Amino acid sequence: MSRSTQTLVILLTLAVGAVVGALAAGGEAPGGDLEAQIKALNERVAGLEKEIATLKKNMPPGQAQEQAAAAELQKIQGLMRAGNIDQAKTDLKTFMGKYGNTNVGKQANRLVAELAVVGKDSPADWGITKWFQGESEFKLDGDGTKLVVFWETWCPHCQREVPKLQKIYNDNKDKGLQVVGVTKVNRSSTDEKVTDFIAAQEVSYPMAKENGELSRYFAVAGIPAAAVVKDGKVVWRGHPAQLTDAMLQGWL
């Protein structure tokens, strides 16, 4: 529904509500003469309905399809938040077949790439070239639940999200959760800036530098990004802010 249509619906709802509220209270509609108010309301309702019909009729080609695509994509994202990844993958495949050529569909291409990672084996080569801290605490292979976070010092969203993961690490490390922050140290970043950031934000979980292979393996097209590997299989891929405690406890 367009913004103009929404506005008309709101006006219609308010008009009806004013009269219904007055009747429910045993009083008169605003303005005094109830019969006249009802007549005026009926006329206004008819006018608004006509305007809504006109707006729908004159809706630009494709707008209705874009709105439908947006609604369907929200449902898929809801499945992901609920941890129902298999159903999300199935529904996304159907979605792309139906809405792939829409603007919303094109924006969903990143989601397609992310979900394609789920189910892959843990990478055989993590491409770690340097450990800033915690090398002995993070096991690159073997069983267990691993949260991998991709970030860079120059990324403002990373600067916000990476320190938040400290609480997740503190709350779940004794339950077996391993967390590692991974950076390529590119653009304006340097090893020194990474070290300074870790110290300033009091990040204690492992931090490493990679050669870019890990980012490609996990289809990282934007940062921050995160993935969860459980018992040698990728079980989740997305933005770290999308992680919930319920999701984590289900993997632990």
PDB file of C-alpha atoms in Angstrom:
ATOM      1  CA  MET A   1       0.000   0.000   0.000  1.00  0.00           C
ATOM      2  CA  SER A   2       1.377   3.397  -0.980  1.00  0.00           C
ATOM      3  CA  ARG A   3       1.827   6.236   1.496  1.00  0.00           C
ATOM      4  CA  SER A   4      -1.043   8.179  -0.086  1.00  0.00           C
ATOM      5  CA  THR A   5      -3.377   5.220   0.247  1.00  0.00           C
ATOM      6  CA  GLN A   6      -2.288   4.673   3.833  1.00  0.00           C
ATOM      7  CA  THR A   7      -3.081   8.308   4.620  1.00  0.00           C
ATOM      8  CA  LEU A   8      -6.571   7.995   3.177  1.00  0.00           C
ATOM      9  CA  VAL A   9      -7.225   4.812   5.123  1.00  0.00           C
ATOM     10  CA  ILE A  10      -6.092   6.523   8.336  1.00  0.00           C
ATOM     11  CA  LEU A  11      -8.417   9.457   7.680  1.00  0.00           C
ATOM     12  CA  LEU A  12     -11.275   7.068   7.006  1.00  0.00           C
ATOM     13  CA  THR A  13     -10.567   5.138  10.197  1.00  0.00           C
ATOM     14  CA  LEU A  14     -10.433   8.321  12.284  1.00  0.00           C
ATOM     15  CA  ALA A  15     -13.732   9.548  10.843  1.00  0.00           C
ATOM     16  CA  VAL A  16     -15.497   6.273  11.545  1.00  0.00           C
ATOM     17  CA  GLY A  17     -13.923   6.050  14.981  1.00  0.00           C
ATOM     18  CA  ALA A  18     -15.186   9.469  15.984  1.00  0.00           C
ATOM     19  CA  VAL A  19     -18.818   8.543  15.307  1.00  0.00           C
ATOM     20  CA  VAL A  20     -18.596   5.002  16.666  1.00  0.00           C
ATOM     21  CA  GLY A  21     -16.928   6.271  19.812  1.00  0.00           C
ATOM     22  CA  ALA A  22     -19.681   8.794  20.358  1.00  0.00           C
ATOM     23  CA  LEU A  23     -22.389   6.189  19.845  1.00  0.00           C
ATOM     24  CA  ALA A  24     -20.704   3.752  22.206  1.00  0.00           C
ATOM     25  CA  ALA A  25     -20.584   6.452  24.857  1.00  0.00           C
ATOM     26  CA  GLY A  26     -24.276   7.155  24.388  1.00  0.00           C
ATOM     27  CA  GLY A  27     -23.592  10.684  23.242  1.00  0.00           C
ATOM     28  CA  GLU A  28     -23.515  12.544  19.978  1.00  0.00           C
ATOM     29  CA  ALA A  29     -20.973  12.568  17.255  1.00  0.00           C
ATOM     30  CA  PRO A  30     -18.613  15.560  17.120  1.00  0.00           C
ATOM     31  CA  GLY A  31     -20.539  18.592  15.983  1.00  0.00           C
ATOM     32  CA  GLY A  32     -23.824  17.799  17.682  1.00  0.00           C
ATOM     33  CA  ASP A  33     -26.473  16.670  15.144  1.00  0.00           C
ATOM     34  CA  LEU A  34     -25.975  12.897  14.977  1.00  0.00           C
ATOM     35  CA  GLU A  35     -28.094  12.347  11.860  1.00  0.00           C
ATOM     36  CA  ALA A  36     -26.270  15.087  10.001  1.00  0.00           C
ATOM     37  CA  GLN A  37     -22.919  13.713  11.159  1.00  0.00           C
ATOM     38  CA  ILE A  38     -23.775  10.208   9.921  1.00  0.00           C
ATOM     39  CA  LYS A  39     -24.834  11.601   6.554  1.00  0.00           C
ATOM     40  CA  ALA A  40     -21.632  13.615   6.292  1.00  0.00           C
ATOM     41  CA  LEU A  41     -19.614  10.561   7.313  1.00  0.00           C
ATOM     42  CA  ASN A  42     -21.253   8.396   4.650  1.00  0.00           C
ATOM     43  CA  GLU A  43     -20.426  11.004   2.050  1.00  0.00           C
ATOM     44  CA  ARG A  44     -16.843  11.217   3.274  1.00  0.00           C
ATOM     45  CA  VAL A  45     -16.463   7.425   3.288  1.00  0.00           C
ATOM     46  CA  ALA A  46     -17.746   7.248  -0.295  1.00  0.00           C
ATOM     47  CA  GLY A  47     -15.310   9.983  -1.324  1.00  0.00           C
ATOM     48  CA  LEU A  48     -12.338   8.309   0.360  1.00  0.00           C
ATOM     49  CA  GLU A  49     -13.188   4.923  -1.117  1.00  0.00           C
ATOM     50  CA  LYS A  50     -13.322   6.513  -4.543  1.00  0.00           C
ATOM     51  CA  GLU A  51      -9.937   8.170  -4.002  1.00  0.00           C
ATOM     52  CA  ILE A  52      -8.410   4.876  -2.823  1.00  0.00           C
ATOM     53  CA  ALA A  53      -9.783   3.074  -5.869  1.00  0.00           C
ATOM     54  CA  THR A  54      -8.314   5.772  -8.113  1.00  0.00           C
ATOM     55  CA  LEU A  55      -4.922   5.529  -6.446  1.00  0.00           C
ATOM     56  CA  LYS A  56      -4.860   1.764  -6.884  1.00  0.00           C
ATOM     57  CA  LYS A  57      -5.934   2.078 -10.515  1.00  0.00           C
ATOM     58  CA  ASN A  58      -3.215   4.625 -11.228  1.00  0.00           C
ATOM     59  CA  MET A  59      -0.498   2.726  -9.332  1.00  0.00           C
ATOM     60  CA  PRO A  60       2.676   2.730 -11.468  1.00  0.00           C
ATOM     61  CA  PRO A  61       3.332  -0.548 -13.299  1.00  0.00           C
ATOM     62  CA  GLY A  62       5.332  -2.926 -11.147  1.00  0.00           C
ATOM     63  CA  GLN A  63       4.680  -1.141  -7.850  1.00  0.00           C
ATOM     64  CA  ALA A  64       2.194  -3.759  -6.693  1.00  0.00           C
ATOM     65  CA  GLN A  65       4.701  -6.498  -7.543  1.00  0.00           C
ATOM     66  CA  GLU A  66       7.462  -4.672  -5.643  1.00  0.00           C
ATOM     67  CA  GLN A  67       5.210  -4.413  -2.606  1.00  0.00           C
ATOM     68  CA  ALA A  68       4.328  -8.096  -2.808  1.00  0.00           C
ATOM     69  CA  ALA A  69       8.010  -8.980  -3.158  1.00  0.00           C
ATOM     70  CA  ALA A  70       8.919  -6.899  -0.110  1.00  0.00           C
ATOM     71  CA  ALA A  71       6.247  -8.632   1.959  1.00  0.00           C
ATOM     72  CA  GLU A  72       7.455 -12.089   0.903  1.00  0.00           C
ATOM     73  CA  LEU A  73      11.073 -11.220   1.621  1.00  0.00           C
ATOM     74  CA  GLN A  74      10.135 -10.083   5.124  1.00  0.00           C
ATOM     75  CA  LYS A  75       8.574 -13.494   5.741  1.00  0.00           C
ATOM     76  CA  ILE A  76      11.771 -15.217   4.636  1.00  0.00           C
ATOM     77  CA  GLN A  77      13.859 -12.983   6.884  1.00  0.00           C
ATOM     78  CA  GLY A  78      11.487 -13.874   9.718  1.00  0.00           C
ATOM     79  CA  LEU A  79      12.170 -17.562   9.113  1.00  0.00           C
ATOM     80  CA  MET A  80      15.890 -16.862   9.327  1.00  0.00           C
ATOM     81  CA  ARG A  81      15.500 -14.999  12.608  1.00  0.00           C
ATOM     82  CA  ALA A  82      13.530 -17.957  13.939  1.00  0.00           C
ATOM     83  CA  GLY A  83      16.355 -20.280  12.937  1.00  0.00           C
ATOM     84  CA  ASN A  84      14.296 -22.097  10.292  1.00  0.00           C
ATOM     85  CA  ILE A  85      17.059 -21.954   7.715  1.00  0.00           C
ATOM     86  CA  ASP A  86      15.970 -24.924   5.592  1.00  0.00           C
ATOM     87  CA  GLN A  87      12.509 -23.457   5.038  1.00  0.00           C
ATOM     88  CA  ALA A  88      14.048 -20.039   4.379  1.00  0.00           C
ATOM     89  CA  LYS A  89      16.258 -21.527   1.653  1.00  0.00           C
ATOM     90  CA  THR A  90      13.280 -23.284   0.065  1.00  0.00           C
ATOM     91  CA  ASP A  91      11.087 -20.179   0.161  1.00  0.00           C
ATOM     92  CA  LEU A  92      13.890 -17.959  -1.125  1.00  0.00           C
ATOM     93  CA  LYS A  93      14.333 -20.195  -4.169  1.00  0.00           C
ATOM     94  CA  THR A  94      10.622 -19.835  -4.924  1.00  0.00           C
ATOM     95  CA  PHE A  95      10.825 -16.098  -4.247  1.00  0.00           C
ATOM     96  CA  MET A  96      13.677 -15.567  -6.700  1.00  0.00           C
ATOM     97  CA  GLY A  97      11.831 -17.513  -9.379  1.00  0.00           C
ATOM     98  CA  LYS A  98       8.822 -15.225  -8.970  1.00  0.00           C
ATOM     99  CA  TYR A  99      10.370 -11.882  -8.028  1.00  0.00           C
ATOM    100  CA  GLY A 100      13.994 -12.162  -9.148  1.00  0.00           C
ATOM    101  CA  ASN A 101      13.629  -9.364 -11.714  1.00  0.00           C
ATOM    102  CA  THR A 102      12.129  -6.869  -9.265  1.00  0.00           C
ATOM    103  CA  ASN A 103      14.222  -4.301  -7.414  1.00  0.00           C
ATOM    104  CA  VAL A 104      13.515  -6.162  -4.173  1.00  0.00           C
ATOM    105  CA  GLY A 105      14.579  -9.396  -5.822  1.00  0.00           C
ATOM    106  CA  LYS A 106      17.863  -7.889  -6.975  1.00  0.00           C
ATOM    107  CA  GLN A 107      18.524  -6.673  -3.438  1.00  0.00           C
ATOM    108  CA  ALA A 108      17.942 -10.227  -2.218  1.00  0.00           C
ATOM    109  CA  ASN A 109      20.860 -11.595  -4.244  1.00  0.00           C
ATOM    110  CA  ARG A 110      23.162 -11.113  -1.255  1.00  0.00           C
ATOM    111  CA  LEU A 111      20.786 -13.166   0.869  1.00  0.00           C
ATOM    112  CA  VAL A 112      20.858 -15.905  -1.776  1.00  0.00           C
ATOM    113  CA  ALA A 113      24.649 -16.001  -1.551  1.00  0.00           C
ATOM    114  CA  GLU A 114      24.571 -16.063   2.250  1.00  0.00           C
ATOM    115  CA  LEU A 115      22.087 -18.919   2.459  1.00  0.00           C
ATOM    116  CA  ALA A 116      24.092 -20.857  -0.127  1.00  0.00           C
ATOM    117  CA  VAL A 117      26.904 -21.007   2.435  1.00  0.00           C
ATOM    118  CA  VAL A 118      24.710 -22.786   4.976  1.00  0.00           C
ATOM    119  CA  GLY A 119      25.346 -26.521   4.848  1.00  0.00           C
ATOM    120  CA  LYS A 120      28.914 -26.234   3.576  1.00  0.00           C
ATOM    121  CA  ASP A 121      31.721 -27.976   5.419  1.00  0.00           C
ATOM    122  CA  SER A 122      33.966 -25.943   7.648  1.00  0.00           C
ATOM    123  CA  PRO A 123      36.790 -24.540   5.468  1.00  0.00           C
ATOM    124  CA  ALA A 124      39.805 -26.788   5.174  1.00  0.00           C
ATOM    125  CA  ASP A 125      42.120 -23.769   5.055  1.00  0.00           C
ATOM    126  CA  TRP A 126      41.136 -20.712   7.077  1.00  0.00           C
ATOM    127  CA  GLY A 127      43.871 -18.583   5.502  1.00  0.00           C
ATOM    128  CA  ILE A 128      44.959 -17.101   8.831  1.00  0.00           C
ATOM    129  CA  THR A 129      48.175 -15.130   8.379  1.00  0.00           C
ATOM    130  CA  LYS A 130      48.462 -13.597  11.839  1.00  0.00           C
ATOM    131  CA  TRP A 131      46.929 -13.892  15.285  1.00  0.00           C
ATOM    132  CA  PHE A 132      46.527 -10.686  17.281  1.00  0.00           C
ATOM    133  CA  GLN A 133      45.373 -12.694  20.305  1.00  0.00           C
ATOM    134  CA  GLY A 134      43.798 -15.988  21.347  1.00  0.00           C
ATOM    135  CA  GLU A 135      45.449 -18.392  18.902  1.00  0.00           C
ATOM    136  CA  SER A 136      45.519 -21.190  21.473  1.00  0.00           C
ATOM    137  CA  GLU A 137      41.846 -20.612  22.389  1.00  0.00           C
ATOM    138  CA  PHE A 138      40.319 -21.078  18.936  1.00  0.00           C
ATOM    139  CA  LYS A 139      40.275 -24.474  17.239  1.00  0.00           C
ATOM    140  CA  LEU A 140      40.120 -24.217  13.451  1.00  0.00           C
ATOM    141  CA  ASP A 141      38.871 -27.783  13.102  1.00  0.00           C
ATOM    142  CA  GLY A 142      36.997 -30.302  15.226  1.00  0.00           C
ATOM    143  CA  ASP A 143      33.583 -30.288  16.858  1.00  0.00           C
ATOM    144  CA  GLY A 144      31.945 -27.491  18.781  1.00  0.00           C
ATOM    145  CA  THR A 145      30.195 -24.230  17.946  1.00  0.00           C
ATOM    146  CA  LYS A 146      32.222 -21.421  16.399  1.00  0.00           C
ATOM    147  CA  LEU A 147      31.075 -17.844  15.750  1.00  0.00           C
ATOM    148  CA  VAL A 148      33.181 -16.156  13.057  1.00  0.00           C
ATOM    149  CA  VAL A 149      32.876 -12.387  12.666  1.00  0.00           C
ATOM    150  CA  PHE A 150      34.293 -10.428   9.716  1.00  0.00           C
ATOM    151  CA  TRP A 151      35.162  -6.801  10.391  1.00  0.00           C
ATOM    152  CA  GLU A 152      37.537  -3.896   9.723  1.00  0.00           C
ATOM    153  CA  THR A 153      38.676  -0.987  11.871  1.00  0.00           C
ATOM    154  CA  TRP A 154      37.460   1.627   9.359  1.00  0.00           C
ATOM    155  CA  CYS A 155      33.877   0.277   9.316  1.00  0.00           C
ATOM    156  CA  PRO A 156      31.587   2.293  11.666  1.00  0.00           C
ATOM    157  CA  HIS A 157      29.070  -0.544  11.919  1.00  0.00           C
ATOM    158  CA  CYS A 158      31.884  -2.919  12.857  1.00  0.00           C
ATOM    159  CA  GLN A 159      33.051  -0.494  15.513  1.00  0.00           C
ATOM    160  CA  ARG A 160      29.586  -0.799  17.041  1.00  0.00           C
ATOM    161  CA  GLU A 161      28.963  -4.522  16.625  1.00  0.00           C
ATOM    162  CA  VAL A 162      32.365  -6.062  17.387  1.00  0.00           C
ATOM    163  CA  PRO A 163      32.477  -4.869  21.038  1.00  0.00           C
ATOM    164  CA  LYS A 164      28.880  -6.115  21.558  1.00  0.00           C
ATOM    165  CA  LEU A 165      30.070  -9.646  20.844  1.00  0.00           C
ATOM    166  CA  GLN A 166      32.174  -9.503  23.982  1.00  0.00           C
ATOM    167  CA  LYS A 167      29.065 -10.107  26.109  1.00  0.00           C
ATOM    168  CA  ILE A 168      28.034 -13.051  23.913  1.00  0.00           C
ATOM    169  CA  TYR A 169      31.519 -14.454  24.380  1.00  0.00           C
ATOM    170  CA  ASN A 170      31.504 -13.887  28.146  1.00  0.00           C
ATOM    171  CA  ASP A 171      28.063 -15.432  28.589  1.00  0.00           C
ATOM    172  CA  ASN A 172      28.673 -18.511  26.456  1.00  0.00           C
ATOM    173  CA  LYS A 173      32.368 -19.401  26.433  1.00  0.00           C
ATOM    174  CA  ASP A 174      31.936 -21.770  29.367  1.00  0.00           C
ATOM    175  CA  LYS A 175      29.167 -23.509  27.403  1.00  0.00           C
ATOM    176  CA  GLY A 176      31.600 -24.213  24.588  1.00  0.00           C
ATOM    177  CA  LEU A 177      31.095 -21.247  22.258  1.00  0.00           C
ATOM    178  CA  GLN A 178      34.227 -20.149  20.425  1.00  0.00           C
ATOM    179  CA  VAL A 179      34.329 -16.649  18.927  1.00  0.00           C
ATOM    180  CA  VAL A 180      36.876 -15.229  16.523  1.00  0.00           C
ATOM    181  CA  GLY A 181      37.052 -11.828  14.897  1.00  0.00           C
ATOM    182  CA  VAL A 182      38.625 -11.867  11.440  1.00  0.00           C
ATOM    183  CA  THR A 183      40.042  -8.885   9.537  1.00  0.00           C
ATOM    184  CA  LYS A 184      41.920  -8.514   6.259  1.00  0.00           C
ATOM    185  CA  VAL A 185      43.475  -5.231   7.448  1.00  0.00           C
ATOM    186  CA  ASN A 186      42.659  -3.479   4.191  1.00  0.00           C
ATOM    187  CA  ARG A 187      41.990   0.091   3.063  1.00  0.00           C
ATOM    188  CA  SER A 188      43.111   2.504   5.784  1.00  0.00           C
ATOM    189  CA  SER A 189      43.534  -0.176   8.440  1.00  0.00           C
ATOM    190  CA  THR A 190      46.868  -1.355   9.832  1.00  0.00           C
ATOM    191  CA  ASP A 191      47.951  -4.032  12.274  1.00  0.00           C
ATOM    192  CA  GLU A 192      48.591  -1.272  14.795  1.00  0.00           C
ATOM    193  CA  LYS A 193      45.053   0.105  14.416  1.00  0.00           C
ATOM    194  CA  VAL A 194      43.629  -3.373  14.974  1.00  0.00           C
ATOM    195  CA  THR A 195      45.707  -3.813  18.116  1.00  0.00           C
ATOM    196  CA  ASP A 196      44.695  -0.370  19.400  1.00  0.00           C
ATOM    197  CA  PHE A 197      41.005  -1.088  18.755  1.00  0.00           C
ATOM    198  CA  ILE A 198      41.171  -4.408  20.603  1.00  0.00           C
ATOM    199  CA  ALA A 199      42.783  -2.716  23.599  1.00  0.00           C
ATOM    200  CA  ALA A 200      40.489   0.323  23.625  1.00  0.00           C
ATOM    201  CA  GLN A 201      37.323  -1.797  23.407  1.00  0.00           C
ATOM    202  CA  GLU A 202      38.668  -4.410  25.838  1.00  0.00           C
ATOM    203  CA  VAL A 203      37.928  -7.259  23.438  1.00  0.00           C
ATOM    204  CA  SER A 204      39.224 -10.508  24.882  1.00  0.00           C
ATOM    205  CA  TYR A 205      38.037 -13.092  22.368  1.00  0.00           C
ATOM    206  CA  PRO A 206      40.474 -14.289  19.671  1.00  0.00           C
ATOM    207  CA  MET A 207      41.309 -11.933  16.810  1.00  0.00           C
ATOM    208  CA  ALA A 208      43.057 -12.896  13.591  1.00  0.00           C
ATOM    209  CA  LYS A 209      44.135 -11.577  10.203  1.00  0.00           C
ATOM    210  CA  GLU A 210      43.177 -13.538   7.052  1.00  0.00           C
ATOM    211  CA  ASN A 211      44.308 -13.460   3.445  1.00  0.00           C
ATOM    212  CA  GLY A 212      40.838 -13.071   1.934  1.00  0.00           C
ATOM    213  CA  GLU A 213      40.123 -16.740   1.266  1.00  0.00           C
ATOM    214  CA  LEU A 214      37.911 -17.044   4.328  1.00  0.00           C
ATOM    215  CA  SER A 215      35.807 -14.054   3.286  1.00  0.00           C
ATOM    216  CA  ARG A 216      35.287 -15.596  -0.143  1.00  0.00           C
ATOM    217  CA  TYR A 217      34.409 -18.974   1.338  1.00  0.00           C
ATOM    218  CA  PHE A 218      31.705 -17.416   3.501  1.00  0.00           C
ATOM    219  CA  ALA A 219      30.444 -15.127   0.688  1.00  0.00           C
ATOM    220  CA  VAL A 220      31.218 -11.931   2.590  1.00  0.00           C
ATOM    221  CA  ALA A 221      30.126  -8.993   0.419  1.00  0.00           C
ATOM    222  CA  GLY A 222      29.671  -6.445   3.210  1.00  0.00           C
ATOM    223  CA  ILE A 223      30.787  -6.020   6.786  1.00  0.00           C
ATOM    224  CA  PRO A 224      30.214  -6.684   9.555  1.00  0.00           C
ATOM    225  CA  ALA A 225      29.295 -10.226   8.669  1.00  0.00           C
ATOM    226  CA  ALA A 226      29.082 -13.389  10.713  1.00  0.00           C
ATOM    227  CA  ALA A 227      28.809 -17.139  10.369  1.00  0.00           C
ATOM    228  CA  VAL A 228      28.249 -19.995  12.777  1.00  0.00           C
ATOM    229  CA  VAL A 229      29.975 -23.342  12.291  1.00  0.00           C
ATOM    230  CA  LYS A 230      28.756 -26.293  14.344  1.00  0.00           C
ATOM    231  CA  ASP A 231      30.517 -29.660  14.366  1.00  0.00           C
ATOM    232  CA  GLY A 232      32.210 -28.965  11.051  1.00  0.00           C
ATOM    233  CA  LYS A 233      29.161 -27.589   9.187  1.00  0.00           C
ATOM    234  CA  VAL A 234      28.071 -24.013   8.501  1.00  0.00           C
ATOM    235  CA  VAL A 235      24.652 -23.647  10.167  1.00  0.00           C
ATOM    236  CA  TRP A 236      24.084 -19.890   9.870  1.00  0.00           C
ATOM    237  CA  ARG A 237      25.292 -16.864   7.917  1.00  0.00           C
ATOM    238  CA  GLY A 238      24.191 -13.249   8.292  1.00  0.00           C
ATOM    239  CA  HIS A 239      24.715  -9.950  10.090  1.00  0.00           C
ATOM    240  CA  PRO A 240      25.975 -10.296  13.688  1.00  0.00           C
ATOM    241  CA  ALA A 241      23.172  -8.036  14.948  1.00  0.00           C
ATOM    242  CA  GLN A 242      20.665 -10.680  13.780  1.00  0.00           C
ATOM    243  CA  LEU A 243      21.985 -13.232  16.234  1.00  0.00           C
ATOM    244  CA  THR A 244      19.707 -13.919  19.193  1.00  0.00           C
ATOM    245  CA  ASP A 245      20.384 -15.735  22.426  1.00  0.00           C
ATOM    246  CA  ALA A 246      17.767 -18.339  21.510  1.00  0.00           C
ATOM    247  CA  MET A 247      19.626 -19.086  18.280  1.00  0.00           C
ATOM    248  CA  LEU A 248      22.931 -19.449  20.091  1.00  0.00           C
ATOM    249  CA  GLN A 249      21.541 -21.686  22.814  1.00  0.00           C
ATOM    250  CA  GLY A 250      20.068 -23.932  20.132  1.00  0.00           C
ATOM    251  CA  TRP A 251      23.537 -24.457  18.675  1.00  0.00           C
ATOM    252  CA  LEU A 252      25.318 -24.940  21.964  1.00  0.00           C
TER     253      LEU A 252
END
